Amino acid sequence: MQYTLGLDIGTNSIGWAILELDAEGNPAKIEKLGSRIFSDGRNPKDQTTLAAKRRQKRHERRRRDRFKQRKKLVLNQLVKMGLFPINPLEQQELKSLDVLTFRAKAASDKISAHELGRVLCYLNLRRGFKSNRKGGSEEDKSNKISERIKKLQDGLKEKNFDTVGQYLNDRYKKGLSTKATIENDFHLLRGLIETEFDIIVKTQQKHHKNITDKDWATLRGKMFHQRPLKPVETGACSIYGQDGVSFRTYKYMPSFEYYRFLTELFNLSYQDVDFKSNSLSIEQIFKVF
């Protein structure tokens, strides 16, 4: 028997039909048909994909690993610069310091080497938010946290504080929480923390002259380094990539929009009263165009 198999492939089902063909290869009758239904592959409560939860956990693990790696690199650099003790027991003793007080003091007055190292270690742990978005900024009004960022900036100007550390120390003295949360209605910005780092370094360089500018630059790079987003690469072109590697253009390019528009026009068809499919003529295509 000559036959053809027709498939209707959907997101969670496959419909199939076997058509018997006559001697001329035209459909004569339906031999068999049916459908196979699969599970939706989504969470029935919020309709998110089942892979979303795994992807979120994987993201959290990577973020935690990178945080611990950066913490280790900065700590080793502080030890190398003489700003942190090598002995683990002595390192633990520095945790008892009132870090917010020394953080505010470091921007204007001299503090000891280990006190300075404790402050810089604290800055590394809470270095603020930085956006990876292209063509936008952290102060973008469409950003959900922009209002809390602006409130922190206004608070610094209102009380004439040079650094975020001075602002947080002032809240600490008043018995207010110093955590950047929704309840406290302020959010730390990476740029403000970088500015505070530069002010502290400029102030403390006068008192710790044994540390070179190269060491400070290395420490700054390790503290505020952020991996750039991976670029989205296009596939190889099947038309112009025969002699060498040539990549397809991006979908947002006007040339591709024009190509897709013309492709849709040439692929349009209609059925007549006899249910026969007909393609558009050149005159019809240009009329629609």
mmCIF file of C-alpha atoms in Angstrom:
data_model
loop_
_atom_site.group_PDB
_atom_site.id
_atom_site.type_symbol
_atom_site.label_atom_id
_atom_site.label_comp_id
_atom_site.label_asym_id
_atom_site.label_seq_id
_atom_site.Cartn_x
_atom_site.Cartn_y
_atom_site.Cartn_z
ATOM 1 C CA MET A 1 0.000 0.000 0.000
ATOM 2 C CA GLN A 2 1.230 3.460 -0.859
ATOM 3 C CA TYR A 3 0.652 5.825 2.016
ATOM 4 C CA THR A 4 1.809 9.091 3.548
ATOM 5 C CA LEU A 5 2.112 10.078 7.170
ATOM 6 C CA GLY A 6 0.866 13.474 8.337
ATOM 7 C CA LEU A 7 1.952 14.938 11.673
ATOM 8 C CA ASP A 8 0.581 17.900 13.617
ATOM 9 C CA ILE A 9 3.212 18.684 16.237
ATOM 10 C CA GLY A 10 2.088 20.970 19.062
ATOM 11 C CA THR A 11 3.599 22.077 22.356
ATOM 12 C CA ASN A 12 2.200 19.171 24.362
ATOM 13 C CA SER A 13 0.616 16.887 21.756
ATOM 14 C CA ILE A 14 1.248 15.171 18.422
ATOM 15 C CA GLY A 15 -1.607 14.470 16.040
ATOM 16 C CA TRP A 16 -1.026 11.860 13.315
ATOM 17 C CA ALA A 17 -2.851 10.418 10.334
ATOM 18 C CA ILE A 18 -1.973 7.730 7.761
ATOM 19 C CA LEU A 19 -3.488 8.436 4.355
ATOM 20 C CA GLU A 20 -3.730 5.727 1.709
ATOM 21 C CA LEU A 21 -2.666 6.953 -1.725
ATOM 22 C CA ASP A 22 -4.038 5.949 -5.109
ATOM 23 C CA ALA A 23 -1.953 5.036 -8.145
ATOM 24 C CA GLU A 24 -1.375 8.706 -8.930
ATOM 25 C CA GLY A 25 -0.156 9.476 -5.428
ATOM 26 C CA ASN A 26 -3.240 11.410 -4.315
ATOM 27 C CA PRO A 27 -4.946 10.755 -0.937
ATOM 28 C CA ALA A 28 -7.689 8.147 -1.323
ATOM 29 C CA LYS A 29 -8.809 7.465 2.246
ATOM 30 C CA ILE A 30 -7.782 7.793 5.886
ATOM 31 C CA GLU A 31 -6.270 4.506 7.037
ATOM 32 C CA LYS A 32 -5.672 5.433 10.683
ATOM 33 C CA LEU A 33 -5.415 8.558 12.806
ATOM 34 C CA GLY A 34 -4.934 9.530 16.399
ATOM 35 C CA SER A 35 -3.138 11.830 18.817
ATOM 36 C CA ARG A 36 -0.644 11.536 21.628
ATOM 37 C CA ILE A 37 -1.004 13.948 24.559
ATOM 38 C CA PHE A 38 1.999 14.790 26.722
ATOM 39 C CA SER A 39 2.193 16.564 30.043
ATOM 40 C CA ASP A 40 2.319 20.334 29.796
ATOM 41 C CA GLY A 41 5.847 20.575 31.219
ATOM 42 C CA ARG A 42 4.809 23.549 33.341
ATOM 43 C CA ASN A 43 3.949 24.164 36.951
ATOM 44 C CA PRO A 44 0.122 24.068 37.132
ATOM 45 C CA LYS A 45 0.062 26.779 39.829
ATOM 46 C CA ASP A 46 1.998 29.615 38.171
ATOM 47 C CA GLN A 47 2.537 28.130 34.658
ATOM 48 C CA THR A 48 6.338 28.452 34.906
ATOM 49 C CA THR A 49 8.520 25.810 33.264
ATOM 50 C CA LEU A 50 9.743 22.937 35.377
ATOM 51 C CA ALA A 51 13.307 23.932 34.522
ATOM 52 C CA ALA A 52 12.860 27.408 36.049
ATOM 53 C CA LYS A 53 13.320 26.172 39.620
ATOM 54 C CA ARG A 54 16.448 24.187 38.727
ATOM 55 C CA ARG A 55 17.823 27.169 36.819
ATOM 56 C CA GLN A 56 17.222 29.449 39.815
ATOM 57 C CA LYS A 57 19.015 27.068 42.197
ATOM 58 C CA ARG A 58 21.928 26.743 39.782
ATOM 59 C CA HIS A 59 22.154 30.535 39.571
ATOM 60 C CA GLU A 60 22.225 30.791 43.365
ATOM 61 C CA ARG A 61 25.010 28.207 43.617
ATOM 62 C CA ARG A 62 27.137 30.012 41.035
ATOM 63 C CA ARG A 63 26.533 33.369 42.698
ATOM 64 C CA ARG A 64 27.533 31.932 46.083
ATOM 65 C CA ASP A 65 30.683 30.307 44.660
ATOM 66 C CA ARG A 66 31.763 33.545 42.967
ATOM 67 C CA PHE A 67 31.098 35.496 46.145
ATOM 68 C CA LYS A 68 33.311 33.139 48.169
ATOM 69 C CA GLN A 69 36.001 33.258 45.468
ATOM 70 C CA ARG A 70 36.025 37.083 45.479
ATOM 71 C CA LYS A 71 36.124 37.120 49.277
ATOM 72 C CA LYS A 72 39.176 34.845 49.263
ATOM 73 C CA LEU A 73 40.994 36.885 46.599
ATOM 74 C CA VAL A 74 40.407 40.177 48.452
ATOM 75 C CA LEU A 75 41.465 38.676 51.785
ATOM 76 C CA ASN A 76 44.716 37.363 50.295
ATOM 77 C CA GLN A 77 45.403 40.778 48.757
ATOM 78 C CA LEU A 78 44.801 42.516 52.107
ATOM 79 C CA VAL A 79 47.215 40.108 53.801
ATOM 80 C CA LYS A 80 49.799 40.773 51.079
ATOM 81 C CA MET A 81 49.433 44.531 51.617
ATOM 82 C CA GLY A 82 49.851 44.152 55.386
ATOM 83 C CA LEU A 83 46.302 45.291 56.124
ATOM 84 C CA PHE A 84 45.118 41.968 57.530
ATOM 85 C CA PRO A 85 46.797 39.431 59.860
ATOM 86 C CA ILE A 86 47.875 36.047 58.517
ATOM 87 C CA ASN A 87 46.902 34.195 61.683
ATOM 88 C CA PRO A 88 43.253 32.973 61.443
ATOM 89 C CA LEU A 89 42.738 33.559 65.181
ATOM 90 C CA GLU A 90 43.780 37.194 64.829
ATOM 91 C CA GLN A 91 41.489 37.520 61.829
ATOM 92 C CA GLN A 92 38.569 36.314 63.923
ATOM 93 C CA GLU A 93 39.383 38.860 66.631
ATOM 94 C CA LEU A 94 38.934 41.694 64.124
ATOM 95 C CA LYS A 95 35.271 40.733 63.757
ATOM 96 C CA SER A 96 34.592 42.233 67.193
ATOM 97 C CA LEU A 97 35.519 45.725 65.947
ATOM 98 C CA ASP A 98 32.757 48.300 65.524
ATOM 99 C CA VAL A 99 33.193 48.304 61.752
ATOM 100 C CA LEU A 100 30.656 51.061 61.004
ATOM 101 C CA THR A 101 32.424 53.485 63.332
ATOM 102 C CA PHE A 102 35.825 52.803 61.769
ATOM 103 C CA ARG A 103 34.272 52.894 58.299
ATOM 104 C CA ALA A 104 32.990 56.409 58.862
ATOM 105 C CA LYS A 105 36.265 57.480 60.515
ATOM 106 C CA ALA A 106 38.422 56.069 57.696
ATOM 107 C CA ALA A 107 37.077 58.676 55.263
ATOM 108 C CA SER A 108 38.572 61.577 57.244
ATOM 109 C CA ASP A 109 41.001 60.392 59.958
ATOM 110 C CA LYS A 110 43.808 57.907 60.416
ATOM 111 C CA ILE A 111 43.042 54.341 61.475
ATOM 112 C CA SER A 112 45.438 51.438 62.004
ATOM 113 C CA ALA A 113 46.370 48.999 59.238
ATOM 114 C CA HIS A 114 44.268 46.121 60.575
ATOM 115 C CA GLU A 115 41.306 48.409 61.234
ATOM 116 C CA LEU A 116 41.572 49.623 57.650
ATOM 117 C CA GLY A 117 41.745 46.041 56.403
ATOM 118 C CA ARG A 118 38.613 45.170 58.391
ATOM 119 C CA VAL A 119 36.772 48.122 56.845
ATOM 120 C CA LEU A 120 37.811 47.192 53.309
ATOM 121 C CA CYS A 121 36.858 43.569 53.909
ATOM 122 C CA TYR A 122 33.415 44.772 55.020
ATOM 123 C CA LEU A 123 33.069 46.915 51.891
ATOM 124 C CA ASN A 124 33.861 43.865 49.775
ATOM 125 C CA LEU A 125 31.025 41.917 51.396
ATOM 126 C CA ARG A 126 28.491 44.712 50.829
ATOM 127 C CA ARG A 127 29.620 46.389 47.642
ATOM 128 C CA GLY A 128 26.172 47.427 46.377
ATOM 129 C CA PHE A 129 24.107 46.913 43.255
ATOM 130 C CA LYS A 130 25.347 47.389 39.706
ATOM 131 C CA SER A 131 23.230 46.854 36.610
ATOM 132 C CA ASN A 132 24.490 44.894 33.605
ATOM 133 C CA ARG A 133 21.852 46.340 31.300
ATOM 134 C CA LYS A 134 23.062 47.929 28.083
ATOM 135 C CA GLY A 135 21.820 51.379 27.213
ATOM 136 C CA GLY A 136 20.446 51.940 30.718
ATOM 137 C CA SER A 137 21.677 52.864 34.133
ATOM 138 C CA GLU A 138 21.052 52.077 37.767
ATOM 139 C CA GLU A 139 19.040 55.291 38.042
ATOM 140 C CA ASP A 140 16.639 54.249 35.274
ATOM 141 C CA LYS A 141 13.103 55.157 36.339
ATOM 142 C CA SER A 142 11.783 51.825 35.100
ATOM 143 C CA ASN A 143 14.009 50.039 37.615
ATOM 144 C CA LYS A 144 12.107 48.752 40.643
ATOM 145 C CA ILE A 145 14.803 49.871 43.086
ATOM 146 C CA SER A 146 15.442 53.298 41.549
ATOM 147 C CA GLU A 147 13.299 55.083 44.141
ATOM 148 C CA ARG A 148 15.208 53.525 47.053
ATOM 149 C CA ILE A 149 18.520 54.389 45.386
ATOM 150 C CA LYS A 150 17.392 57.997 44.958
ATOM 151 C CA LYS A 151 16.319 58.188 48.597
ATOM 152 C CA LEU A 152 19.816 57.144 49.710
ATOM 153 C CA GLN A 153 21.426 59.740 47.430
ATOM 154 C CA ASP A 154 19.083 62.427 48.752
ATOM 155 C CA GLY A 155 19.940 61.405 52.319
ATOM 156 C CA LEU A 156 23.658 61.847 51.634
ATOM 157 C CA LYS A 157 23.110 65.335 50.186
ATOM 158 C CA GLU A 158 20.708 66.389 52.927
ATOM 159 C CA LYS A 159 23.109 65.575 55.766
ATOM 160 C CA ASN A 160 26.215 66.545 53.793
ATOM 161 C CA PHE A 161 27.847 63.112 54.053
ATOM 162 C CA ASP A 162 30.728 62.251 51.721
ATOM 163 C CA THR A 163 30.367 58.459 51.994
ATOM 164 C CA VAL A 164 27.708 55.828 52.525
ATOM 165 C CA GLY A 165 29.642 54.676 55.603
ATOM 166 C CA GLN A 166 29.022 58.009 57.313
ATOM 167 C CA TYR A 167 25.320 57.770 56.488
ATOM 168 C CA LEU A 168 25.042 54.221 57.865
ATOM 169 C CA ASN A 169 27.026 55.120 60.982
ATOM 170 C CA ASP A 170 24.614 57.975 61.632
ATOM 171 C CA ARG A 171 21.680 55.551 61.421
ATOM 172 C CA TYR A 172 23.541 53.131 63.700
ATOM 173 C CA LYS A 173 24.011 55.801 66.380
ATOM 174 C CA LYS A 174 20.310 56.630 66.244
ATOM 175 C CA GLY A 175 19.403 52.952 66.752
ATOM 176 C CA LEU A 176 18.097 52.478 63.208
ATOM 177 C CA SER A 177 18.763 49.457 61.018
ATOM 178 C CA THR A 178 21.688 49.740 58.603
ATOM 179 C CA LYS A 179 20.609 46.965 56.228
ATOM 180 C CA ALA A 180 19.583 47.946 52.712
ATOM 181 C CA THR A 181 16.120 46.371 52.647
ATOM 182 C CA ILE A 182 12.653 47.258 51.403
ATOM 183 C CA GLU A 183 11.550 47.962 54.968
ATOM 184 C CA ASN A 184 14.360 50.513 55.463
ATOM 185 C CA ASP A 185 13.522 52.031 52.062
ATOM 186 C CA PHE A 186 17.056 52.541 50.738
ATOM 187 C CA HIS A 187 19.331 50.550 48.453
ATOM 188 C CA LEU A 188 23.107 50.554 48.058
ATOM 189 C CA LEU A 189 24.545 51.513 44.700
ATOM 190 C CA ARG A 190 27.884 50.124 43.501
ATOM 191 C CA GLY A 191 28.997 53.559 42.317
ATOM 192 C CA LEU A 192 28.585 55.030 45.813
ATOM 193 C CA ILE A 193 30.648 52.225 47.352
ATOM 194 C CA GLU A 194 33.385 52.727 44.745
ATOM 195 C CA THR A 195 33.426 56.449 45.559
ATOM 196 C CA GLU A 196 33.704 55.649 49.269
ATOM 197 C CA PHE A 197 36.600 53.278 48.559
ATOM 198 C CA ASP A 198 38.436 56.005 46.631
ATOM 199 C CA ILE A 199 37.897 58.552 49.438
ATOM 200 C CA ILE A 200 39.150 56.103 52.084
ATOM 201 C CA VAL A 201 42.221 55.214 50.017
ATOM 202 C CA LYS A 202 43.035 58.873 49.373
ATOM 203 C CA THR A 203 42.775 59.633 53.098
ATOM 204 C CA GLN A 204 44.718 56.589 54.321
ATOM 205 C CA GLN A 205 47.516 56.794 51.740
ATOM 206 C CA LYS A 206 49.043 59.633 53.759
ATOM 207 C CA HIS A 207 49.337 57.383 56.817
ATOM 208 C CA HIS A 208 50.224 54.045 55.145
ATOM 209 C CA LYS A 209 52.930 55.063 52.723
ATOM 210 C CA ASN A 210 54.376 51.548 52.449
ATOM 211 C CA ILE A 211 51.467 50.521 50.193
ATOM 212 C CA THR A 212 52.025 51.331 46.524
ATOM 213 C CA ASP A 213 49.487 52.702 44.067
ATOM 214 C CA LYS A 214 49.694 49.423 42.145
ATOM 215 C CA ASP A 215 48.593 47.482 45.238
ATOM 216 C CA TRP A 216 45.620 49.803 45.742
ATOM 217 C CA ALA A 217 44.641 49.430 42.078
ATOM 218 C CA THR A 218 44.892 45.623 42.309
ATOM 219 C CA LEU A 219 42.724 45.588 45.420
ATOM 220 C CA ARG A 220 40.130 47.825 43.771
ATOM 221 C CA GLY A 221 39.984 45.587 40.709
ATOM 222 C CA LYS A 222 39.422 42.460 42.800
ATOM 223 C CA MET A 223 36.760 44.105 44.969
ATOM 224 C CA PHE A 224 34.617 45.612 42.227
ATOM 225 C CA HIS A 225 35.152 43.243 39.315
ATOM 226 C CA GLN A 226 31.909 42.037 37.739
ATOM 227 C CA ARG A 227 31.646 39.481 34.984
ATOM 228 C CA PRO A 228 30.109 40.926 31.812
ATOM 229 C CA LEU A 229 27.084 39.232 30.319
ATOM 230 C CA LYS A 230 27.869 36.602 27.720
ATOM 231 C CA PRO A 231 27.152 37.906 24.195
ATOM 232 C CA VAL A 232 24.409 36.160 22.238
ATOM 233 C CA GLU A 233 26.099 34.679 19.183
ATOM 234 C CA THR A 234 24.278 34.053 15.915
ATOM 235 C CA GLY A 235 24.527 30.859 13.905
ATOM 236 C CA ALA A 236 26.461 30.312 10.689
ATOM 237 C CA CYS A 237 24.874 31.465 7.449
ATOM 238 C CA SER A 238 23.985 28.616 5.076
ATOM 239 C CA ILE A 239 24.115 30.854 1.972
ATOM 240 C CA TYR A 240 27.197 33.064 2.299
ATOM 241 C CA GLY A 241 29.207 30.822 4.612
ATOM 242 C CA GLN A 242 30.307 28.228 2.052
ATOM 243 C CA ASP A 243 33.788 29.584 1.323
ATOM 244 C CA GLY A 244 34.404 30.773 4.868
ATOM 245 C CA VAL A 245 32.723 31.292 8.216
ATOM 246 C CA SER A 246 29.944 33.845 7.890
ATOM 247 C CA PHE A 247 27.390 34.495 10.607
ATOM 248 C CA ARG A 248 23.735 35.396 10.300
ATOM 249 C CA THR A 249 22.563 38.883 11.167
ATOM 250 C CA TYR A 250 20.538 39.695 14.283
ATOM 251 C CA LYS A 251 16.748 39.661 14.199
ATOM 252 C CA TYR A 252 16.475 43.287 15.272
ATOM 253 C CA MET A 253 18.393 44.510 12.198
ATOM 254 C CA PRO A 254 16.239 46.405 9.653
ATOM 255 C CA SER A 255 17.575 44.221 6.850
ATOM 256 C CA PHE A 256 16.238 41.082 8.551
ATOM 257 C CA GLU A 257 12.874 42.761 9.273
ATOM 258 C CA TYR A 258 12.611 43.582 5.575
ATOM 259 C CA TYR A 259 13.568 40.028 4.603
ATOM 260 C CA ARG A 260 11.057 38.486 7.004
ATOM 261 C CA PHE A 261 8.297 40.775 5.725
ATOM 262 C CA LEU A 262 8.916 39.732 2.115
ATOM 263 C CA THR A 263 9.203 36.061 3.073
ATOM 264 C CA GLU A 264 5.808 36.147 4.777
ATOM 265 C CA LEU A 265 4.274 37.760 1.701
ATOM 266 C CA PHE A 266 5.650 35.134 -0.686
ATOM 267 C CA ASN A 267 4.547 32.338 1.661
ATOM 268 C CA LEU A 268 0.952 33.552 1.850
ATOM 269 C CA SER A 269 -1.661 31.362 0.188
ATOM 270 C CA TYR A 270 -5.420 31.068 0.086
ATOM 271 C CA GLN A 271 -8.000 28.348 -0.565
ATOM 272 C CA ASP A 272 -10.644 28.614 -3.258
ATOM 273 C CA VAL A 273 -14.186 27.220 -3.098
ATOM 274 C CA ASP A 274 -12.846 23.759 -3.973
ATOM 275 C CA PHE A 275 -10.419 23.937 -1.005
ATOM 276 C CA LYS A 276 -7.487 24.080 -3.388
ATOM 277 C CA SER A 277 -4.498 26.020 -2.101
ATOM 278 C CA ASN A 278 -3.255 28.849 -4.304
ATOM 279 C CA SER A 279 -0.218 31.071 -3.895
ATOM 280 C CA LEU A 280 -0.475 34.811 -4.358
ATOM 281 C CA SER A 281 0.388 36.201 -7.742
ATOM 282 C CA ILE A 282 3.103 38.805 -8.192
ATOM 283 C CA GLU A 283 0.423 41.485 -8.664
ATOM 284 C CA GLN A 284 -1.297 40.441 -5.406
ATOM 285 C CA ILE A 285 2.015 40.374 -3.535
ATOM 286 C CA PHE A 286 2.914 43.908 -4.581
ATOM 287 C CA LYS A 287 -0.615 45.077 -3.796
ATOM 288 C CA VAL A 288 -0.252 43.786 -0.210
ATOM 289 C CA PHE A 289 3.289 45.188 -0.074
#
